[in-house]
Amino acid sequence: MTSRRRLVVGLSLGVVLVLAATAAIVWAALRTRGGPVEAVRDYVELIAAGDAVGASQLVDPAQYTGYDGESTPAPPPTVSAGAEVTASDDLVLDRDMMAVVAGQASQRIEVADVALDYGDSPDVPVGETVDVGVTYLLRGVSTTAVLRAERMDDTWFGFTQWRVVDPLLVPLVVQSNTPELGPAEIRDDEDRHDRGASSDAGSAHPAVRVPAEIDLSGPDAEGASQRATLLYPGVYRIGGTTSTYLTAAPKTVVLAGAATTSTTSEAFGDVVSTSLWFEPTQALSDRISEEATEFVAACFAAMPSPPADCPGELRARSGFATDVVLNDAPVLDDITSYQTEHVDGVATEPAVRATFTTGRFDFTSDDGGRDDAIFFLYAWVHPEGDDVTIEFRPSL
């Protein structure tokens, strides 16, 4: 073989070896690119971009189990949004509502890190899962969630494929003193862009500018049934429905995982709990005062046989008192919420009640002398949509 021929052969072999090495590096890189970390990152980046529709298509929200990297609880019961609150705790899963709510976020998550959990390796058999930790930021607060990724069958050229198993969702419970005034609304903030929210311009899924409804629960401390709603993490503004007689100031809620968890439930796992407390309006005060005046007048007019809901001090003297005269009519003193008893998770009576100043009346007793007595009056407020029914009672 001539020197020229040996040189050509040597160069050719060198090129082949370089190409083979390059191909091996590229193949390894491409194969790694399809790993569990990349699969999870692609998913959470959709949430960070506000693409709830795409996220729900990639990972079914119905797969939520509250997985935390340590245990896998049985999937909790799910109901449709707006369904009647039952005597048991419920978890609301509504894909359409998730998409609407995601569009109302005043701030979305910022993905800080995605990495395999300590001790896990992507070299697992097909059908096995690995834990992937996702660290994200909301308003400067760091939260870490653990999502499982399952290895699927490799592609025809040996590339690995992974499927994200767990959706990145957070259960939200909104408690209220008057859950019958629900649902609450998650509303779009007018100043959302001034506080760091990503712009909707050019987004494949622009924010929906209509309120999204979310169910209300009664106070958990009183044994009320809880209704948790699954949502993608974000910062949301929650307000109560507009009512003539009761109103609740809107609240901003940072909905994230363990960093903002306020309650742990056997049914839901870690949840974020907030409250909407309805307060009386001037219209309610005026109406209670007006109806109280009419109620007391009717009780005195009914003497000597006042109805059973009239003040007990008046009824106690109905058998012998004559010439009964109202001297001091009770005046509305306060309207507030009281703890209520719950049976099977349902309140037995309304929480909003009114108290009055002490009333006083004169009467002629059976010995012919004049005497006087004080009496008490209370009112229970039953919300009924935009109206209320006021029930007067002689005692709390």
Short mmCIF file of C-alpha atoms in Angstrom, two decimals:
data_model
loop_
_atom_site.label_atom_id
_atom_site.label_comp_id
_atom_site.label_asym_id
_atom_site.label_seq_id
_atom_site.Cartn_x
_atom_site.Cartn_y
_atom_site.Cartn_z
CA MET A 1 0.00 0.00 0.00
CA THR A 2 1.43 3.34 -0.99
CA SER A 3 1.97 6.11 1.53
CA ARG A 4 -0.77 8.16 -0.07
CA ARG A 5 -3.25 5.28 0.19
CA ARG A 6 -2.33 4.64 3.85
CA LEU A 7 -2.90 8.34 4.59
CA VAL A 8 -6.35 8.32 3.00
CA VAL A 9 -7.39 5.17 4.86
CA GLY A 10 -6.12 6.58 8.14
CA LEU A 11 -7.99 9.83 7.68
CA SER A 12 -11.17 7.97 6.74
CA LEU A 13 -10.98 5.80 9.85
CA GLY A 14 -10.39 8.88 11.95
CA VAL A 15 -13.43 10.61 10.49
CA VAL A 16 -15.57 7.51 11.11
CA LEU A 17 -14.42 7.33 14.73
CA VAL A 18 -15.11 11.04 15.26
CA LEU A 19 -18.56 10.73 13.68
CA ALA A 20 -19.31 7.64 15.79
CA ALA A 21 -18.25 9.41 18.97
CA THR A 22 -20.28 12.48 18.04
CA ALA A 23 -23.33 10.35 17.27
CA ALA A 24 -22.98 8.59 20.61
CA ILE A 25 -22.80 11.92 22.44
CA VAL A 26 -25.80 13.30 20.52
CA TRP A 27 -27.79 10.11 21.08
CA ALA A 28 -27.03 10.16 24.80
CA ALA A 29 -27.98 13.83 25.00
CA LEU A 30 -31.24 13.29 23.16
CA ARG A 31 -32.00 10.23 25.25
CA THR A 32 -31.38 12.21 28.44
CA ARG A 33 -33.45 15.13 27.15
CA GLY A 34 -36.50 12.88 27.35
CA GLY A 35 -35.91 12.08 31.01
CA PRO A 36 -38.27 12.46 34.00
CA VAL A 37 -36.93 15.88 35.00
CA GLU A 38 -37.53 17.27 31.51
CA ALA A 39 -41.04 15.79 31.37
CA VAL A 40 -41.95 17.43 34.68
CA ARG A 41 -40.32 20.71 33.69
CA ASP A 42 -42.32 20.88 30.44
CA TYR A 43 -45.48 20.39 32.49
CA VAL A 44 -44.85 22.96 35.21
CA GLU A 45 -43.71 25.53 32.66
CA LEU A 46 -47.21 25.35 31.17
CA ILE A 47 -48.64 26.26 34.59
CA ALA A 48 -46.11 29.07 34.97
CA ALA A 49 -47.26 30.42 31.60
CA GLY A 50 -50.92 30.35 32.67
CA ASP A 51 -51.77 27.60 30.18
CA ALA A 52 -54.15 25.65 32.37
CA VAL A 53 -55.80 24.01 29.37
CA GLY A 54 -52.49 22.66 28.09
CA ALA A 55 -51.46 21.55 31.58
CA SER A 56 -54.74 19.69 32.08
CA GLN A 57 -54.35 17.98 28.71
CA LEU A 58 -50.80 16.88 29.56
CA VAL A 59 -51.58 15.69 33.09
CA ASP A 60 -55.17 14.79 33.96
CA PRO A 61 -56.25 16.71 37.11
CA ALA A 62 -58.38 13.69 38.04
CA GLN A 63 -55.13 11.88 38.92
CA TYR A 64 -54.72 14.07 42.01
CA THR A 65 -54.11 12.01 45.15
CA GLY A 66 -52.30 14.48 47.40
CA TYR A 67 -49.02 12.60 46.86
CA ASP A 68 -46.22 14.09 48.98
CA GLY A 69 -43.30 11.80 48.23
CA GLU A 70 -43.90 9.71 51.33
CA SER A 71 -47.37 8.25 50.98
CA THR A 72 -50.05 7.83 48.37
CA PRO A 73 -53.51 8.31 49.91
CA ALA A 74 -56.52 6.90 48.16
CA PRO A 75 -58.08 9.35 45.70
CA PRO A 76 -60.64 11.46 47.57
CA PRO A 77 -64.23 11.77 46.36
CA THR A 78 -64.83 14.33 43.62
CA VAL A 79 -67.94 16.31 42.82
CA SER A 80 -68.88 18.94 40.28
CA ALA A 81 -68.55 22.61 41.15
CA GLY A 82 -71.82 24.07 42.36
CA ALA A 83 -73.16 20.76 43.63
CA GLU A 84 -74.94 20.81 46.98
CA VAL A 85 -72.58 20.51 49.94
CA THR A 86 -73.27 17.16 51.55
CA ALA A 87 -72.73 15.96 55.10
CA SER A 88 -69.27 14.65 54.13
CA ASP A 89 -66.19 16.55 53.03
CA ASP A 90 -65.93 16.95 49.26
CA LEU A 91 -63.21 17.78 46.78
CA VAL A 92 -64.23 19.79 43.71
CA LEU A 93 -62.51 18.97 40.44
CA ASP A 94 -63.70 21.06 37.50
CA ARG A 95 -61.34 21.43 34.52
CA ASP A 96 -63.25 24.32 32.96
CA MET A 97 -63.21 26.24 36.24
CA MET A 98 -59.48 25.58 36.62
CA ALA A 99 -58.87 27.21 33.25
CA VAL A 100 -61.01 30.22 34.12
CA VAL A 101 -59.40 30.63 37.54
CA ALA A 102 -55.88 30.38 36.10
CA GLY A 103 -56.77 33.32 33.87
CA GLN A 104 -57.68 35.38 36.94
CA ALA A 105 -54.34 34.90 38.71
CA SER A 106 -52.69 38.19 39.66
CA GLN A 107 -49.41 36.30 39.85
CA ARG A 108 -48.32 32.91 38.55
CA ILE A 109 -45.60 30.60 39.74
CA GLU A 110 -41.95 31.07 38.83
CA VAL A 111 -40.21 27.72 38.41
CA ALA A 112 -36.94 27.82 40.37
CA ASP A 113 -35.71 24.23 40.14
CA VAL A 114 -36.74 20.80 38.90
CA ALA A 115 -34.64 17.83 40.00
CA LEU A 116 -34.83 14.15 40.88
CA ASP A 117 -35.48 13.48 44.53
CA TYR A 118 -32.43 12.44 46.52
CA GLY A 119 -31.62 8.78 45.94
CA ASP A 120 -33.83 8.37 42.87
CA SER A 121 -32.40 7.38 39.48
CA PRO A 122 -33.95 7.49 36.00
CA ASP A 123 -32.57 4.00 35.36
CA VAL A 124 -35.75 2.18 36.36
CA PRO A 125 -37.75 -0.45 34.48
CA VAL A 126 -40.63 0.51 32.23
CA GLY A 127 -43.77 1.09 34.32
CA GLU A 128 -41.88 2.23 37.43
CA THR A 129 -41.98 5.79 38.77
CA VAL A 130 -39.43 8.20 40.19
CA ASP A 131 -40.02 11.26 42.38
CA VAL A 132 -39.22 14.67 40.92
CA GLY A 133 -39.03 17.71 43.17
CA VAL A 134 -40.38 21.00 41.83
CA THR A 135 -39.41 24.21 43.60
CA TYR A 136 -41.40 27.29 42.64
CA LEU A 137 -41.80 30.83 43.91
CA LEU A 138 -44.90 32.88 44.65
CA ARG A 139 -44.47 36.37 46.04
CA GLY A 140 -40.93 35.49 47.05
CA VAL A 141 -41.98 32.42 49.04
CA SER A 142 -40.40 29.12 47.98
CA THR A 143 -42.51 25.98 47.85
CA THR A 144 -41.47 22.44 46.90
CA ALA A 145 -43.84 19.84 45.53
CA VAL A 146 -43.11 16.22 44.64
CA LEU A 147 -44.50 14.85 41.39
CA ARG A 148 -44.11 11.29 40.16
CA ALA A 149 -42.96 10.51 36.62
CA GLU A 150 -43.54 7.06 35.10
CA ARG A 151 -41.19 5.49 32.57
CA MET A 152 -42.99 4.47 29.40
CA ASP A 153 -41.83 2.18 26.59
CA ASP A 154 -38.75 3.48 24.80
CA THR A 155 -39.10 4.84 21.27
CA TRP A 156 -38.01 2.81 18.24
CA PHE A 157 -34.48 4.28 18.45
CA GLY A 158 -34.08 3.70 22.16
CA PHE A 159 -35.08 7.13 23.45
CA THR A 160 -36.76 7.03 26.86
CA GLN A 161 -40.26 8.37 27.34
CA TRP A 162 -41.77 9.60 30.59
CA ARG A 163 -45.29 10.49 31.71
CA VAL A 164 -46.00 12.90 34.58
CA VAL A 165 -48.39 11.15 36.96
CA ASP A 166 -49.31 13.78 39.55
CA PRO A 167 -50.91 17.14 38.69
CA LEU A 168 -49.53 20.22 40.45
CA LEU A 169 -52.70 21.26 42.25
CA VAL A 170 -53.50 22.79 45.63
CA PRO A 171 -56.83 22.29 47.49
CA LEU A 172 -58.38 25.60 48.57
CA VAL A 173 -61.06 25.84 51.26
CA VAL A 174 -62.93 29.14 51.65
CA GLN A 175 -64.73 29.19 55.00
CA SER A 176 -67.57 31.59 55.79
CA ASN A 177 -69.95 32.43 58.59
CA THR A 178 -72.77 32.30 56.04
CA PRO A 179 -71.88 29.69 53.38
CA GLU A 180 -75.45 29.87 52.13
CA LEU A 181 -74.44 33.16 50.48
CA GLY A 182 -72.03 31.25 48.24
CA PRO A 183 -70.55 30.69 45.87
CA ALA A 184 -67.66 33.11 46.22
CA GLU A 185 -65.96 34.56 43.16
CA ILE A 186 -62.35 34.61 42.03
CA ARG A 187 -62.05 37.91 40.23
CA ASP A 188 -59.52 39.46 37.91
CA ASP A 189 -57.43 42.23 39.50
CA GLU A 190 -57.33 45.51 37.62
CA ASP A 191 -53.75 46.04 38.81
CA ARG A 192 -52.57 42.50 38.04
CA HIS A 193 -49.90 43.63 35.55
CA ASP A 194 -48.54 46.19 38.02
CA ARG A 195 -47.70 43.40 40.48
CA GLY A 196 -45.61 41.13 38.31
CA ALA A 197 -48.19 39.02 36.49
CA SER A 198 -47.15 37.84 33.08
CA SER A 199 -48.90 39.59 30.21
CA ASP A 200 -51.68 37.89 28.30
CA ALA A 201 -50.51 39.41 25.04
CA GLY A 202 -49.51 36.66 22.63
CA SER A 203 -50.57 33.92 25.03
CA ALA A 204 -52.19 30.85 23.54
CA HIS A 205 -54.71 30.95 26.36
CA PRO A 206 -55.48 34.58 27.33
CA ALA A 207 -57.05 35.28 30.70
CA VAL A 208 -60.80 34.98 30.87
CA ARG A 209 -62.19 38.24 32.22
CA VAL A 210 -65.22 36.84 34.00
CA PRO A 211 -65.43 35.80 37.66
CA ALA A 212 -64.98 32.12 38.44
CA GLU A 213 -67.24 30.68 41.11
CA ILE A 214 -65.90 28.68 44.06
CA ASP A 215 -67.92 26.95 46.77
CA LEU A 216 -68.04 28.19 50.36
CA SER A 217 -67.75 26.05 53.49
CA GLY A 218 -68.90 26.71 57.03
CA PRO A 219 -66.41 27.13 59.90
CA ASP A 220 -64.32 23.97 60.26
CA ALA A 221 -63.88 24.58 64.01
CA GLU A 222 -67.64 24.20 64.45
CA GLY A 223 -67.82 20.89 62.61
CA ALA A 224 -69.12 22.24 59.30
CA SER A 225 -68.61 20.16 56.18
CA GLN A 226 -65.69 21.36 54.09
CA ARG A 227 -65.67 21.86 50.33
CA ALA A 228 -62.12 22.01 48.92
CA THR A 229 -61.55 23.16 45.35
CA LEU A 230 -58.51 21.99 43.38
CA LEU A 231 -56.70 24.83 41.62
CA TYR A 232 -53.32 25.46 40.04
CA PRO A 233 -51.00 27.44 42.36
CA GLY A 234 -51.06 31.21 41.99
CA VAL A 235 -52.11 34.43 43.68
CA TYR A 236 -55.86 35.01 43.52
CA ARG A 237 -58.36 37.62 44.69
CA ILE A 238 -61.52 36.15 46.23
CA GLY A 239 -64.70 38.09 46.90
CA GLY A 240 -68.19 37.32 48.13
CA THR A 241 -71.33 37.69 46.10
CA THR A 242 -72.98 41.10 46.29
CA SER A 243 -75.87 41.24 48.76
CA THR A 244 -78.07 44.06 49.94
CA TYR A 245 -77.88 43.00 53.57
CA LEU A 246 -74.56 41.19 54.06
CA THR A 247 -71.20 41.88 52.43
CA ALA A 248 -67.67 40.45 52.64
CA ALA A 249 -64.46 42.32 51.88
CA PRO A 250 -62.40 40.63 49.13
CA LYS A 251 -59.16 38.87 50.07
CA THR A 252 -55.94 38.06 48.25
CA VAL A 253 -54.87 34.44 48.69
CA VAL A 254 -51.41 33.02 47.96
CA LEU A 255 -52.26 29.50 46.86
CA ALA A 256 -49.19 27.29 47.10
CA GLY A 257 -48.22 24.03 48.75
CA ALA A 258 -46.58 23.38 52.08
CA ALA A 259 -45.26 26.95 52.42
CA THR A 260 -48.77 28.36 52.75
CA THR A 261 -50.61 25.32 54.12
CA SER A 262 -52.92 26.24 56.96
CA THR A 263 -54.89 23.03 57.49
CA THR A 264 -54.36 19.29 57.18
CA SER A 265 -57.38 17.12 56.44
CA GLU A 266 -57.76 13.36 56.20
CA ALA A 267 -59.90 13.87 53.11
CA PHE A 268 -57.73 16.44 51.32
CA GLY A 269 -54.21 16.27 52.75
CA ASP A 270 -52.54 19.67 53.07
CA VAL A 271 -54.88 22.49 52.08
CA VAL A 272 -54.80 26.27 51.98
CA SER A 273 -57.66 27.66 54.01
CA THR A 274 -58.96 31.21 53.92
CA SER A 275 -62.20 32.89 54.99
CA LEU A 276 -64.82 35.30 53.75
CA TRP A 277 -66.65 36.77 56.73
CA PHE A 278 -69.88 38.52 55.85
CA GLU A 279 -70.71 41.68 57.79
CA PRO A 280 -74.06 43.49 58.07
CA THR A 281 -74.81 46.48 55.90
CA GLN A 282 -76.71 49.57 56.99
CA ALA A 283 -79.68 48.24 55.05
CA LEU A 284 -79.79 45.19 57.34
CA SER A 285 -79.57 47.35 60.47
CA ASP A 286 -82.45 49.51 59.24
CA ARG A 287 -84.60 46.53 58.36
CA ILE A 288 -84.01 44.76 61.69
CA SER A 289 -84.87 47.96 63.60
CA GLU A 290 -88.04 48.47 61.58
CA GLU A 291 -89.25 44.90 61.97
CA ALA A 292 -88.32 44.87 65.68
CA THR A 293 -90.53 47.90 66.29
CA GLU A 294 -93.43 46.18 64.53
CA PHE A 295 -92.81 42.88 66.33
CA VAL A 296 -92.73 44.40 69.84
CA ALA A 297 -95.84 46.47 69.14
CA ALA A 298 -97.69 43.34 67.99
CA CYS A 299 -96.67 41.46 71.16
CA PHE A 300 -98.03 44.20 73.44
CA ALA A 301 -101.16 44.51 71.35
CA ALA A 302 -101.77 40.77 71.78
CA MET A 303 -101.91 40.97 75.60
CA PRO A 304 -103.18 39.13 77.59
CA SER A 305 -102.38 36.29 75.13
CA PRO A 306 -99.06 37.10 73.42
CA PRO A 307 -97.64 34.51 70.99
CA ALA A 308 -94.93 32.09 72.11
CA ASP A 309 -92.14 33.98 70.32
CA CYS A 310 -92.83 37.19 72.28
CA PRO A 311 -90.53 38.20 75.15
CA GLY A 312 -90.73 35.71 78.02
CA GLU A 313 -91.03 38.48 80.64
CA LEU A 314 -94.20 39.68 78.95
CA ARG A 315 -95.72 36.22 78.57
CA ALA A 316 -94.95 35.41 82.24
CA ARG A 317 -97.31 38.24 83.30
CA SER A 318 -100.03 37.62 80.76
CA GLY A 319 -102.22 35.80 83.27
CA PHE A 320 -102.59 38.69 85.71
CA ALA A 321 -101.12 41.92 84.29
CA THR A 322 -103.49 44.60 82.99
CA ASP A 323 -103.02 48.06 81.53
CA VAL A 324 -99.66 47.02 80.10
CA VAL A 325 -97.69 49.99 78.76
CA LEU A 326 -94.41 49.88 76.83
CA ASN A 327 -92.07 52.45 78.40
CA ASP A 328 -88.69 51.76 76.78
CA ALA A 329 -88.65 49.98 73.45
CA PRO A 330 -85.55 47.85 72.79
CA VAL A 331 -83.06 49.43 70.40
CA LEU A 332 -80.76 47.51 68.07
CA ASP A 333 -77.38 47.17 69.78
CA ASP A 334 -75.23 44.86 67.64
CA ILE A 335 -75.27 42.41 64.73
CA THR A 336 -72.61 39.74 64.84
CA SER A 337 -71.89 36.08 64.10
CA TYR A 338 -72.17 33.40 66.75
CA GLN A 339 -70.89 29.84 66.87
CA THR A 340 -73.55 27.43 65.74
CA GLU A 341 -74.11 23.75 66.30
CA HIS A 342 -73.62 21.47 63.30
CA VAL A 343 -75.27 18.07 62.87
CA ASP A 344 -73.76 15.85 60.19
CA GLY A 345 -71.80 18.86 59.00
CA VAL A 346 -74.85 21.10 58.51
CA ALA A 347 -75.64 24.15 60.65
CA THR A 348 -78.79 23.80 62.75
CA GLU A 349 -79.46 27.56 62.75
CA PRO A 350 -78.07 30.76 61.24
CA ALA A 351 -74.91 32.32 62.61
CA VAL A 352 -75.82 36.01 62.16
CA ARG A 353 -77.84 37.35 65.08
CA ALA A 354 -78.83 40.73 66.50
CA THR A 355 -78.95 41.87 70.09
CA PHE A 356 -80.96 44.80 71.52
CA THR A 357 -80.88 47.07 74.51
CA THR A 358 -83.13 46.06 77.40
CA GLY A 359 -86.80 46.99 77.05
CA ARG A 360 -89.09 48.00 79.94
CA PHE A 361 -92.86 48.05 80.49
CA ASP A 362 -95.33 49.04 83.24
CA PHE A 363 -98.42 47.09 84.22
CA THR A 364 -101.10 46.82 86.90
CA SER A 365 -100.59 43.68 88.96
CA ASP A 366 -103.32 41.52 90.47
CA ASP A 367 -103.10 43.44 93.78
CA GLY A 368 -104.01 46.67 91.98
CA GLY A 369 -100.58 48.28 92.27
CA ARG A 370 -98.41 49.49 89.39
CA ASP A 371 -95.24 47.60 88.72
CA ASP A 372 -92.63 47.43 85.98
CA ALA A 373 -90.41 44.81 84.39
CA ILE A 374 -87.62 44.58 81.87
CA PHE A 375 -87.56 42.29 78.84
CA PHE A 376 -85.06 41.05 76.26
CA LEU A 377 -85.19 40.66 72.51
CA TYR A 378 -82.96 38.90 69.99
CA ALA A 379 -83.12 38.37 66.24
CA TRP A 380 -81.85 35.57 63.99
CA VAL A 381 -80.99 36.52 60.41
CA HIS A 382 -81.71 33.87 57.75
CA PRO A 383 -79.99 34.80 54.44
CA GLU A 384 -82.02 33.85 51.37
CA GLY A 385 -80.20 34.94 48.25
CA ASP A 386 -80.30 38.73 48.14
CA ASP A 387 -83.02 38.77 50.79
CA VAL A 388 -83.19 37.85 54.47
CA THR A 389 -85.82 36.56 56.84
CA ILE A 390 -85.66 37.98 60.37
CA GLU A 391 -86.80 35.75 63.21
CA PHE A 392 -87.29 37.27 66.68
CA ARG A 393 -86.72 35.19 69.79
CA PRO A 394 -86.94 35.87 73.53
CA SER A 395 -83.46 34.49 74.27
CA LEU A 396 -80.19 33.47 72.64
#
